[in-house]
mmCIF file of C-alpha atoms in Angstrom:
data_model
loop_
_atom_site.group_PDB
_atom_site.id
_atom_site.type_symbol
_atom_site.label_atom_id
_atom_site.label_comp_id
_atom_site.label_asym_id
_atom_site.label_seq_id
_atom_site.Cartn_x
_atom_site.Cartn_y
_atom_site.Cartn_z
ATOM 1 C CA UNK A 207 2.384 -31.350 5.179
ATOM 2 C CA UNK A 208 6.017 -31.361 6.563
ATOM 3 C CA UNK A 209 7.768 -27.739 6.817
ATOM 4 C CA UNK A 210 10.493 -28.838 4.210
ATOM 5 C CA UNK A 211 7.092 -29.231 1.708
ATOM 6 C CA UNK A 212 5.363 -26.342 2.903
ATOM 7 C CA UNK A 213 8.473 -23.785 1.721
ATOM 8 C CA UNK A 214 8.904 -25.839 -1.110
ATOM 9 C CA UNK A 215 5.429 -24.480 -2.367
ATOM 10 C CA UNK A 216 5.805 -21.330 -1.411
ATOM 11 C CA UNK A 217 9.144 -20.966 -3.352
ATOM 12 C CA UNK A 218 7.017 -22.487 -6.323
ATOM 13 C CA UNK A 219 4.328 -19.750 -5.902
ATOM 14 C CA UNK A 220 6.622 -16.704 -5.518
ATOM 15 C CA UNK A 221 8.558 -18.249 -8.344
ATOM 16 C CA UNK A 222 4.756 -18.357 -10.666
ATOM 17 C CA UNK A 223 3.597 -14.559 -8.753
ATOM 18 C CA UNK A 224 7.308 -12.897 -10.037
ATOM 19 C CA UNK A 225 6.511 -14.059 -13.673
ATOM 20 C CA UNK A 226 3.820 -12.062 -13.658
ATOM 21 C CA UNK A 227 4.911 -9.016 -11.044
ATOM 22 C CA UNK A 228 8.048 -8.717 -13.103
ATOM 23 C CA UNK A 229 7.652 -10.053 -16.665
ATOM 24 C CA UNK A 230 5.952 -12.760 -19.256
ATOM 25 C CA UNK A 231 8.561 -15.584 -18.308
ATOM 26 C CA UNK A 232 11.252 -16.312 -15.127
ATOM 27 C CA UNK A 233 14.535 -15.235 -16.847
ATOM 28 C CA UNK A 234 17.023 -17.792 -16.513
ATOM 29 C CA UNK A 235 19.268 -15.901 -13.660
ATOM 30 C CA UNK A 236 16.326 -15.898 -11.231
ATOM 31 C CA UNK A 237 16.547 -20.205 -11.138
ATOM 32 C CA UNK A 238 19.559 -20.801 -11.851
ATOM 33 C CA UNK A 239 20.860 -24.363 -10.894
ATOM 34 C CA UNK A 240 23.523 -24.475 -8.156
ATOM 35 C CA UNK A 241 26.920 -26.488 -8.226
ATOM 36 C CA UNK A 242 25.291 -29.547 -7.207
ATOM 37 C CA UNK A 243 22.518 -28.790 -10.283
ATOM 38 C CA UNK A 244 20.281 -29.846 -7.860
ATOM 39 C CA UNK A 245 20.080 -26.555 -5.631
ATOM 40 C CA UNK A 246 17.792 -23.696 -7.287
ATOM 41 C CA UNK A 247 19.524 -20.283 -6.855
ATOM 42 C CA UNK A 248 16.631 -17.571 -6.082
ATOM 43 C CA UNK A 249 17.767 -14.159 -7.195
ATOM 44 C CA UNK A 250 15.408 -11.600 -4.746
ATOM 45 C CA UNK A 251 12.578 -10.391 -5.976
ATOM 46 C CA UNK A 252 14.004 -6.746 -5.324
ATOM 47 C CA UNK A 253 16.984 -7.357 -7.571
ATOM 48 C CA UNK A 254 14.345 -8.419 -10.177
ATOM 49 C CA UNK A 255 12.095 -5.287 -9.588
ATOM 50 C CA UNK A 256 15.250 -3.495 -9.684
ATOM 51 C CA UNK A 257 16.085 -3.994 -13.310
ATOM 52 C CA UNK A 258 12.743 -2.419 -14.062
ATOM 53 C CA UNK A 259 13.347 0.251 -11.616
ATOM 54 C CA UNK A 260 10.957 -0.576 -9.538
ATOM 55 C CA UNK A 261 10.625 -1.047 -5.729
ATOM 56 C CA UNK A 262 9.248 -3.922 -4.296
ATOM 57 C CA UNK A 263 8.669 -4.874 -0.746
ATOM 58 C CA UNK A 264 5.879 -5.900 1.635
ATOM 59 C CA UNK A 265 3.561 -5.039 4.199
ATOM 60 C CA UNK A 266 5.526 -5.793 7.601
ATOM 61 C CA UNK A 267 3.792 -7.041 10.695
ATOM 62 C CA UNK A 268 5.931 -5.884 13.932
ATOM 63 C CA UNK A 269 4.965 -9.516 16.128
ATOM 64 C CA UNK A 270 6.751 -10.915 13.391
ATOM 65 C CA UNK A 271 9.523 -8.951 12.841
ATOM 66 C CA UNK A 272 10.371 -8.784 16.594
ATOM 67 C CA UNK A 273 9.846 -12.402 16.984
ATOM 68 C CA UNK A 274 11.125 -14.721 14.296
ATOM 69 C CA UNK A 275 14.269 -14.759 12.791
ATOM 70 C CA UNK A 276 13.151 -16.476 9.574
ATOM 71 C CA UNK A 277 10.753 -13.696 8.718
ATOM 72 C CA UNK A 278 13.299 -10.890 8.945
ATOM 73 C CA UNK A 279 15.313 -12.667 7.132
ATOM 74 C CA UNK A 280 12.789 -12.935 4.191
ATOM 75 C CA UNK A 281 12.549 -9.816 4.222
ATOM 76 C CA UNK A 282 15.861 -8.533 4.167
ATOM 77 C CA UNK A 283 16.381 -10.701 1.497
ATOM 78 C CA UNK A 284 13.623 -9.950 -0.550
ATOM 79 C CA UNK A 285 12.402 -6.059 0.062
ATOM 80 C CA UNK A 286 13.679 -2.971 -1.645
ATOM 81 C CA UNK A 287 10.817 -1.110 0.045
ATOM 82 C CA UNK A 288 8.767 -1.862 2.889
ATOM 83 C CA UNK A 289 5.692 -0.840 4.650
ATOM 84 C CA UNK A 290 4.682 -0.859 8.672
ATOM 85 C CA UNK A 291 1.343 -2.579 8.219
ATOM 86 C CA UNK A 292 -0.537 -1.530 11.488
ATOM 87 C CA UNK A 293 2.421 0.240 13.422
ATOM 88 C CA UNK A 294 1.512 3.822 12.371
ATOM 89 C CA UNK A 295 -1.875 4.523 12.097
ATOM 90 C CA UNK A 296 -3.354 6.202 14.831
ATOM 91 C CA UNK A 297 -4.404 3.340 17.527
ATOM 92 C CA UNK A 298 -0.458 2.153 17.663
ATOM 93 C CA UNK A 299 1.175 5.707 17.903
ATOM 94 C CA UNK A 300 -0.942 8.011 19.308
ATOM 95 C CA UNK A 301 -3.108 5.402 21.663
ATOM 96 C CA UNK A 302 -4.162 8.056 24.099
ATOM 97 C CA UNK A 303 -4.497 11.750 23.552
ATOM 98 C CA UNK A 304 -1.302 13.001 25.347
ATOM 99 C CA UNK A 305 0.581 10.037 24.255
ATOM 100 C CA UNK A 306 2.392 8.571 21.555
ATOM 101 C CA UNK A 307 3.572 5.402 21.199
ATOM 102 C CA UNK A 308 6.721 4.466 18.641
ATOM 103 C CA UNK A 309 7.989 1.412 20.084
ATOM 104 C CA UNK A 310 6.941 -0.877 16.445
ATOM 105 C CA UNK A 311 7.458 2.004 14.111
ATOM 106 C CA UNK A 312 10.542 2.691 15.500
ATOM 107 C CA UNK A 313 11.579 -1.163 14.959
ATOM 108 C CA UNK A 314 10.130 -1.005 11.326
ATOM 109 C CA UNK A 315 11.846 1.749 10.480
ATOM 110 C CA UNK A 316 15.073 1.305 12.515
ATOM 111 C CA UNK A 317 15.377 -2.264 10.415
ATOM 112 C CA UNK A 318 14.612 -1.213 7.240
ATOM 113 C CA UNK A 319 17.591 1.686 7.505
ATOM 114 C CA UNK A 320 20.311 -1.528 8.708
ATOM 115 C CA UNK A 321 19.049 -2.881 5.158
ATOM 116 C CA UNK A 322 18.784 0.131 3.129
ATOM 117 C CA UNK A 323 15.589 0.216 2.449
ATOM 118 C CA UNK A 324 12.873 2.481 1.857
ATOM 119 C CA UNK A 325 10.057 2.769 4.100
ATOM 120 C CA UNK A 326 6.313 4.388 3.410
ATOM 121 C CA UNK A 327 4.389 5.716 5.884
ATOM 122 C CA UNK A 328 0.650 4.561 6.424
ATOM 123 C CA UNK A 329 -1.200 6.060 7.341
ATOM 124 C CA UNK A 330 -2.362 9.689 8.773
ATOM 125 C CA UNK A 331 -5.800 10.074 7.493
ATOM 126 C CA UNK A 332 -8.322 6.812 7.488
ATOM 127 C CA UNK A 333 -11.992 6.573 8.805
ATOM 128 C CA UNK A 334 -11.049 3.170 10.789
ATOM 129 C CA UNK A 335 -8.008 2.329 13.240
ATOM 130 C CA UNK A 336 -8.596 5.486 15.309
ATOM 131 C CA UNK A 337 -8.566 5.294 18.877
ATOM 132 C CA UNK A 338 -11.566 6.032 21.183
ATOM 133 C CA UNK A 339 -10.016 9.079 22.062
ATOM 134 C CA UNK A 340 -10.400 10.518 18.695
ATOM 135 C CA UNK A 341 -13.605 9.906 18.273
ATOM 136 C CA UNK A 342 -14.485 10.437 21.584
ATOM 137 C CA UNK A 343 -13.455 14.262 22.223
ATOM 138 C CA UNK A 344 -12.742 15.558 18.474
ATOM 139 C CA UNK A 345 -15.166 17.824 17.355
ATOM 140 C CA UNK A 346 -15.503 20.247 14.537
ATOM 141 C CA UNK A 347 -13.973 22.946 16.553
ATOM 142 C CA UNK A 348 -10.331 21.590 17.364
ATOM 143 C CA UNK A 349 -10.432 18.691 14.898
ATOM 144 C CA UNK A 350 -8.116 20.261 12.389
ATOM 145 C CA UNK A 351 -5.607 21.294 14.942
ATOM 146 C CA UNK A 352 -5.683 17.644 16.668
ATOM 147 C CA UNK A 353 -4.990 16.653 13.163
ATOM 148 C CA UNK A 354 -2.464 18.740 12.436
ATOM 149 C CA UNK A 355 -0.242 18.268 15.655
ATOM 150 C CA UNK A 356 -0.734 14.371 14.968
ATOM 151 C CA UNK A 357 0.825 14.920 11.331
ATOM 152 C CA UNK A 358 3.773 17.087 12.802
ATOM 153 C CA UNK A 359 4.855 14.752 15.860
ATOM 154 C CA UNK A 360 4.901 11.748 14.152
ATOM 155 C CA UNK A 361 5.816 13.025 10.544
ATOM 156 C CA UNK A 362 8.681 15.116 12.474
ATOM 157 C CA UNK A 363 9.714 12.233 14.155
ATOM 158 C CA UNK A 364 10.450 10.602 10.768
ATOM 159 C CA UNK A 365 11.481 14.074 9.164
ATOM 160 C CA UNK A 366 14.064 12.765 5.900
ATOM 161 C CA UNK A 367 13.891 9.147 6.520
ATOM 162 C CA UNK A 368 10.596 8.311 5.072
ATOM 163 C CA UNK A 369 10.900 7.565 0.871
ATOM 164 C CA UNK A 370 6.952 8.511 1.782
ATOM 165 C CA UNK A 371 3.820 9.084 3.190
ATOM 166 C CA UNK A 372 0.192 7.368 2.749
ATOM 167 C CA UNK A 373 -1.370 10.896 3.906
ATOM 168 C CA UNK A 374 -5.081 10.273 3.089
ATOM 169 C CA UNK A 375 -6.439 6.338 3.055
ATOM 170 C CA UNK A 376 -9.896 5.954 1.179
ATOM 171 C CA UNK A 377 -11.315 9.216 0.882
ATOM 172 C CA UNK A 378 -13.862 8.234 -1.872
ATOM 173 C CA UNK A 379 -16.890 6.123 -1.522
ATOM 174 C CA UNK A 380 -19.089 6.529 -4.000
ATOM 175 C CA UNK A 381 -22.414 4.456 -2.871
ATOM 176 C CA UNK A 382 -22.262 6.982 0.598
ATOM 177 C CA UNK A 383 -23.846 9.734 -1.467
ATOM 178 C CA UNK A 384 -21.945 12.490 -0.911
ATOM 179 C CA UNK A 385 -21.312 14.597 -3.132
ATOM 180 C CA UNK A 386 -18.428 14.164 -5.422
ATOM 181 C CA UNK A 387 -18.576 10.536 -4.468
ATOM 182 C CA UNK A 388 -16.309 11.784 -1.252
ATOM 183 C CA UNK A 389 -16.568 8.841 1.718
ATOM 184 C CA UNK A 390 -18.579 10.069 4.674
ATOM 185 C CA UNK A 391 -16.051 9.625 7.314
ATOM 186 C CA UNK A 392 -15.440 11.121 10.451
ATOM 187 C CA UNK A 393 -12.589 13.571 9.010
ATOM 188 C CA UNK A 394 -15.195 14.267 6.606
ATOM 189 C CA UNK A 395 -17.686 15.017 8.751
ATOM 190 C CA UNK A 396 -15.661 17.519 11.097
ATOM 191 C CA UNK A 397 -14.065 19.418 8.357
ATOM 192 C CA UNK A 398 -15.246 18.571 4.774
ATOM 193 C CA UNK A 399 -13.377 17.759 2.283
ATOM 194 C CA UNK A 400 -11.203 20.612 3.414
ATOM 195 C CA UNK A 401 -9.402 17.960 5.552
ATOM 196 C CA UNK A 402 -7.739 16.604 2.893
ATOM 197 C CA UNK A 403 -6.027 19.847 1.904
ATOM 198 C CA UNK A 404 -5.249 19.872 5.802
ATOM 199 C CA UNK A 405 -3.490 16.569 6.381
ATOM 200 C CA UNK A 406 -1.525 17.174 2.689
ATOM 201 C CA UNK A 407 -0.528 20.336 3.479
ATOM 202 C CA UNK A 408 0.710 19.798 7.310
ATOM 203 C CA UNK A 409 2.663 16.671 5.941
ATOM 204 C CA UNK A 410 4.230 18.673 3.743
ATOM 205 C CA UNK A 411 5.655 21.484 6.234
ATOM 206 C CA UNK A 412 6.984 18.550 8.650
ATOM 207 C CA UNK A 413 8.664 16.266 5.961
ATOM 208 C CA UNK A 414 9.078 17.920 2.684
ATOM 209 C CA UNK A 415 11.252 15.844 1.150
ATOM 210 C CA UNK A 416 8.910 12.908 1.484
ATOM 211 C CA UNK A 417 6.743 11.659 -1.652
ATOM 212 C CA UNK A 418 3.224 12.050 -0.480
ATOM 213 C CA UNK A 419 0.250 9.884 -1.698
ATOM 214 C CA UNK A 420 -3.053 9.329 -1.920
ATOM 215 C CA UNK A 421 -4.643 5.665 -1.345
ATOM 216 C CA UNK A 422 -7.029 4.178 -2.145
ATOM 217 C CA UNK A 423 -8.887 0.383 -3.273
ATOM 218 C CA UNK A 424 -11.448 -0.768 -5.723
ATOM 219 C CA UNK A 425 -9.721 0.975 -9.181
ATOM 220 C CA UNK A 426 -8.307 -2.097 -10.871
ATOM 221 C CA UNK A 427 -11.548 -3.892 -12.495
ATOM 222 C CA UNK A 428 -13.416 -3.515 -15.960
ATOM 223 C CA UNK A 429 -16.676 -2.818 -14.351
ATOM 224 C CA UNK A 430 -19.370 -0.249 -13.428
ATOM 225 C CA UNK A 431 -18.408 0.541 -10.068
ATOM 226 C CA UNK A 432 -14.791 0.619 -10.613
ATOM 227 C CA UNK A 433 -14.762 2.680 -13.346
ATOM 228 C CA UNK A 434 -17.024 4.807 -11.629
ATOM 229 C CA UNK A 435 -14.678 5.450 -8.937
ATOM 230 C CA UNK A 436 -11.474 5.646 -11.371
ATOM 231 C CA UNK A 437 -13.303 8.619 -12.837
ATOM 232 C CA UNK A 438 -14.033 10.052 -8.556
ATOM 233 C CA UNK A 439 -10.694 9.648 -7.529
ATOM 234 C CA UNK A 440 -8.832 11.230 -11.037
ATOM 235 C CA UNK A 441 -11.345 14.153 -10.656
ATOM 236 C CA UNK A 442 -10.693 14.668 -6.868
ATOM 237 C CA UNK A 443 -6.669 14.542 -7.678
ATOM 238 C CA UNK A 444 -7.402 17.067 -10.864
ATOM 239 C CA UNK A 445 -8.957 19.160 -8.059
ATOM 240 C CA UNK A 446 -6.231 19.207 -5.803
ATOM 241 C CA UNK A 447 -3.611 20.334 -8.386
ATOM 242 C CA UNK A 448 -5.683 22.762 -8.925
ATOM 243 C CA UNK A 449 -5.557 24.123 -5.444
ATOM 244 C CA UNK A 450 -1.665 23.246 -5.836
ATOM 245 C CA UNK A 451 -2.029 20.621 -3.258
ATOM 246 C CA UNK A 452 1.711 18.277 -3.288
ATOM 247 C CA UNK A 453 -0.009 14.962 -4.116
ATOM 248 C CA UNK A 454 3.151 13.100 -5.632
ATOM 249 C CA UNK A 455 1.614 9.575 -5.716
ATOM 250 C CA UNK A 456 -1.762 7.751 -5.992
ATOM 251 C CA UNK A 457 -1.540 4.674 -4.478
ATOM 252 C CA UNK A 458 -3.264 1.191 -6.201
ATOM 253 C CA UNK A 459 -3.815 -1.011 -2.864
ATOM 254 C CA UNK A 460 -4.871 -3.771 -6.187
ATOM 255 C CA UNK A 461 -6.950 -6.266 -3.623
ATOM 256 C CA UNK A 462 -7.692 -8.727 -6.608
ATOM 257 C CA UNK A 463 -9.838 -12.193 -6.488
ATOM 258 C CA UNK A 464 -9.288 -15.182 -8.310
ATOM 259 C CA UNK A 465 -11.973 -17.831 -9.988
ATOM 260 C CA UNK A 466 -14.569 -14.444 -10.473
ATOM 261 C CA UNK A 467 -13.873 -14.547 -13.796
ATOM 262 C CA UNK A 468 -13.330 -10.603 -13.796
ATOM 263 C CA UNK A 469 -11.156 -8.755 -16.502
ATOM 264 C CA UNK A 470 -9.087 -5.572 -16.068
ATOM 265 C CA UNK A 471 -9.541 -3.493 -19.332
ATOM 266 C CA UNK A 472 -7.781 -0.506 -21.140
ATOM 267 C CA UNK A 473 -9.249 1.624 -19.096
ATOM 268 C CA UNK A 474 -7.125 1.090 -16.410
ATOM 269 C CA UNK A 475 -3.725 1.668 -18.296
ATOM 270 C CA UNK A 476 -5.571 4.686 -19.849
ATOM 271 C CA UNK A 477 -6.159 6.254 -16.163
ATOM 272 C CA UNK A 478 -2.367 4.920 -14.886
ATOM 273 C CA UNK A 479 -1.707 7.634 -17.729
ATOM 274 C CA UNK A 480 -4.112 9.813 -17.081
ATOM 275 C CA UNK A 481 -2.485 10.359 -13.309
ATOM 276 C CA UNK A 482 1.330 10.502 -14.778
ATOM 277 C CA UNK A 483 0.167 13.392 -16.534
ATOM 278 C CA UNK A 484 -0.871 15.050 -13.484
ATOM 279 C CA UNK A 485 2.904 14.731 -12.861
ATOM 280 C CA UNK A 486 2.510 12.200 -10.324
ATOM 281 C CA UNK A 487 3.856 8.322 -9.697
ATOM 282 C CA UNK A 488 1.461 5.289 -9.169
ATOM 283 C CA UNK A 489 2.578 2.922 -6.778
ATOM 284 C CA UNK A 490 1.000 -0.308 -6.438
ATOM 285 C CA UNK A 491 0.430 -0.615 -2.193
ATOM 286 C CA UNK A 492 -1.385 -3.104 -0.730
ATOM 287 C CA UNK A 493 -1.143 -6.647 -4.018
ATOM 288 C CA UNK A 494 -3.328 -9.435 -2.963
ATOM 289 C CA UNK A 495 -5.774 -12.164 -4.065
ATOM 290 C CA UNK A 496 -8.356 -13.357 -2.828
ATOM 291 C CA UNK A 497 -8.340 -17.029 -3.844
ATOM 292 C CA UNK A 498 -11.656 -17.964 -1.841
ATOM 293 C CA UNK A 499 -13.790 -18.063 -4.858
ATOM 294 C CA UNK A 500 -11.724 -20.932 -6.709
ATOM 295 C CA UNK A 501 -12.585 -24.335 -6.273
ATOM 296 C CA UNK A 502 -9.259 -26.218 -6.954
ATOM 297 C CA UNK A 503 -6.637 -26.779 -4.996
ATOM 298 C CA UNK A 504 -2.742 -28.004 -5.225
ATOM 299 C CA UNK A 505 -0.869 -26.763 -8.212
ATOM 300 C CA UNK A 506 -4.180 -25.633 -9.825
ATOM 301 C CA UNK A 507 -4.399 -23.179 -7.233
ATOM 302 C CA UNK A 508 -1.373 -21.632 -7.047
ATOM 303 C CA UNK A 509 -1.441 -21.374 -10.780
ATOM 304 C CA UNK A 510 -4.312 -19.752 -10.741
ATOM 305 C CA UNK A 511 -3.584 -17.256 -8.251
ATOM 306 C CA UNK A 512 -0.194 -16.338 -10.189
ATOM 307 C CA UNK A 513 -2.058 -15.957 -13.253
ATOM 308 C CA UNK A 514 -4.343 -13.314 -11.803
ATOM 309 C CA UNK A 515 -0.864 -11.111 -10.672
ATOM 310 C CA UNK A 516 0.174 -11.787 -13.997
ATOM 311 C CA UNK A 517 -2.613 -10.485 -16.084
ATOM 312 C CA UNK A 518 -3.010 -7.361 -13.876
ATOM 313 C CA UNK A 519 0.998 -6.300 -13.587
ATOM 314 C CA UNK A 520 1.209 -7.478 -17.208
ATOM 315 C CA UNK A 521 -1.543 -4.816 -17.681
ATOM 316 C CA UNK A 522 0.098 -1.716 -15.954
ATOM 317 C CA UNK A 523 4.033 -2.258 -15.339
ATOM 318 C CA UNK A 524 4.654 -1.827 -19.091
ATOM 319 C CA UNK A 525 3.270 2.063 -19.305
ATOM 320 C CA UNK A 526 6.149 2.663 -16.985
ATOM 321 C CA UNK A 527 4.527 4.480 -14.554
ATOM 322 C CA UNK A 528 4.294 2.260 -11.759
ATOM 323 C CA UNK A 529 7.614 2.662 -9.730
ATOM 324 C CA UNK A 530 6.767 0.432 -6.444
ATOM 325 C CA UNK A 531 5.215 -2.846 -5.864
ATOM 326 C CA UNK A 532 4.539 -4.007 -2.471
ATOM 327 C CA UNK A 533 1.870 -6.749 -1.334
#
């Protein structure tokens, strides 16, 4: 395949994935022929998002971004919102225990602001992508105040320029056993589920202007474990507005898979509202498909793929609730 045909199909798939991201049918602005009515015209997908008011954005990988000129322009072009996909969690900024690191986030962040966009944080608390340091000397007795110093160096070296932070990653995991289905990770394990309270409440002091969110996977499906975890998570963030904990987000990372067969049901609308009422946004974090289940390939595939966007943003954007998109 030539690199002319390769962007030629990728045009065709964002042009299939925005149908369904962004409504039932391409309006007629987003293609519009050029002079030579030969030219397609591609109106961003953040204008489109835009309309809706929503954000939408990607994931950005800092080799990239520091190396080829073609993906920063794509994303310039395209994002309203973007994310540093490995460049702030714990093994790229704070690689050694007396030393940070900012060189990529700084990059992120410094090239989102030349294109006005917003940037999310991600993340501060996750059981993987911690350096051997952490788990190394950490212990119960100084765990909370190595967490809290982390939260305040590199949250204060962000302080007002963050839209917001991914403060806790993945906190529930139901088939771990704990009990209310809370993941048995290493914060866990030091400090309980106290250490979400923690990391929450020391973002909040350092950056509190910042929309802070919870994260988490495996809450899109119509099946037994998913809505077994839907019910986890809502009753974990019902908790911590109890204890007046500044949760403004959850956070839908929406990993999907295509040829499964797999539905998403009411329910999931039902607990989109469910967290709205809780007085908090849903943004959509981490959009993907897996497409190694199908078995076609060409067109087929692509359509395919598209069509399992479609049916799950088709499912939640309308409730108006969701107020970012990025994949």
């Amino acid at each position: 395949m030539s690199a002319t045909e390769s962007i030629l199909n990728r045009r065709n798939f964002l042009r299939l994935a925005c149908a369904g991201l962004f409504g039932s049918k391409l309006p007629s602005a987003l293609l519009a022929r050029g002079g030579d009515k030969h030219t397609l015209t591609w109106v961003p997908l953040g204008h489109l998002a835009k309309e809706k008011n929503i954000a939408f954005g990607f994931a950005l990988n800092y080799g990239l971004l520091s190396t080829n000129a073609d993906y920063d322009a794509l994303v310039a072009r395209e994002c309203t919102i973007i994310t540093p996909e490995n460049a702030m969690k714990w093994n790229a900024v704070h690689p050694e225990r007396d030393r940070y690191s900012f060189t990529q986030s700084d990059a992120i962040v410094t090239f989102a602001e030349r294109h006005s966009m917003k940037v999310r944080g991600h993340t501060f608390c996750w059981h993987r992508a911690l350096p051997e340091w952490v788990t190394r000397d950490v212990t119960k007795d100084n765990a909370e105040d190595v967490l809290r110093q982390h939260i305040a160096t590199v949250a204060g070296r962000y302080k007002g320029r963050l839209d917001s932070w991914d403060v806790v990653n993945e906190a529930i995991q139901l088939k771990d056993g704990m009990p209310n289905g809370w993941r048995n990770s290493f914060w866990y394990r030091l400090l309980g589920s106290a250490y979400v309270d923690i990391a929450f409440e020391a973002t909040k002091q350092t950056d509190p202007s910042a929309i802070l969110t919870y994260n988490d996977f495996g809450l899109e499906y119509e099946n037994r474990s998913d809505n077994a975890k839907r019910k986890a998570v809502l009753a974990m963030l019902h908790a911590l507005k109890s204890l007046r904990v500044s949760v403004g987000a959850l956070d839908l990372q929406s990993y999907l898979r295509a040829g499964t067969k797999e539905s998403f049901g009411s329910d999931l609308p039902k607990f989109i509202a469910e967290v709205r009422d809780l007085g908090m946004e849903v943004f959509v974090t981490e959009l993907d498909v897996d497409d190694s289940q199908l078995r076609v390939e060409g067109k087929a595939r692509d359509e395919a793929i598209a069509d399992v966007y479609k049916r799950d943003q088709q499912l939640i954007l309308p409730s108006a609730s969701v107020s970012a998109v990025i994949t």
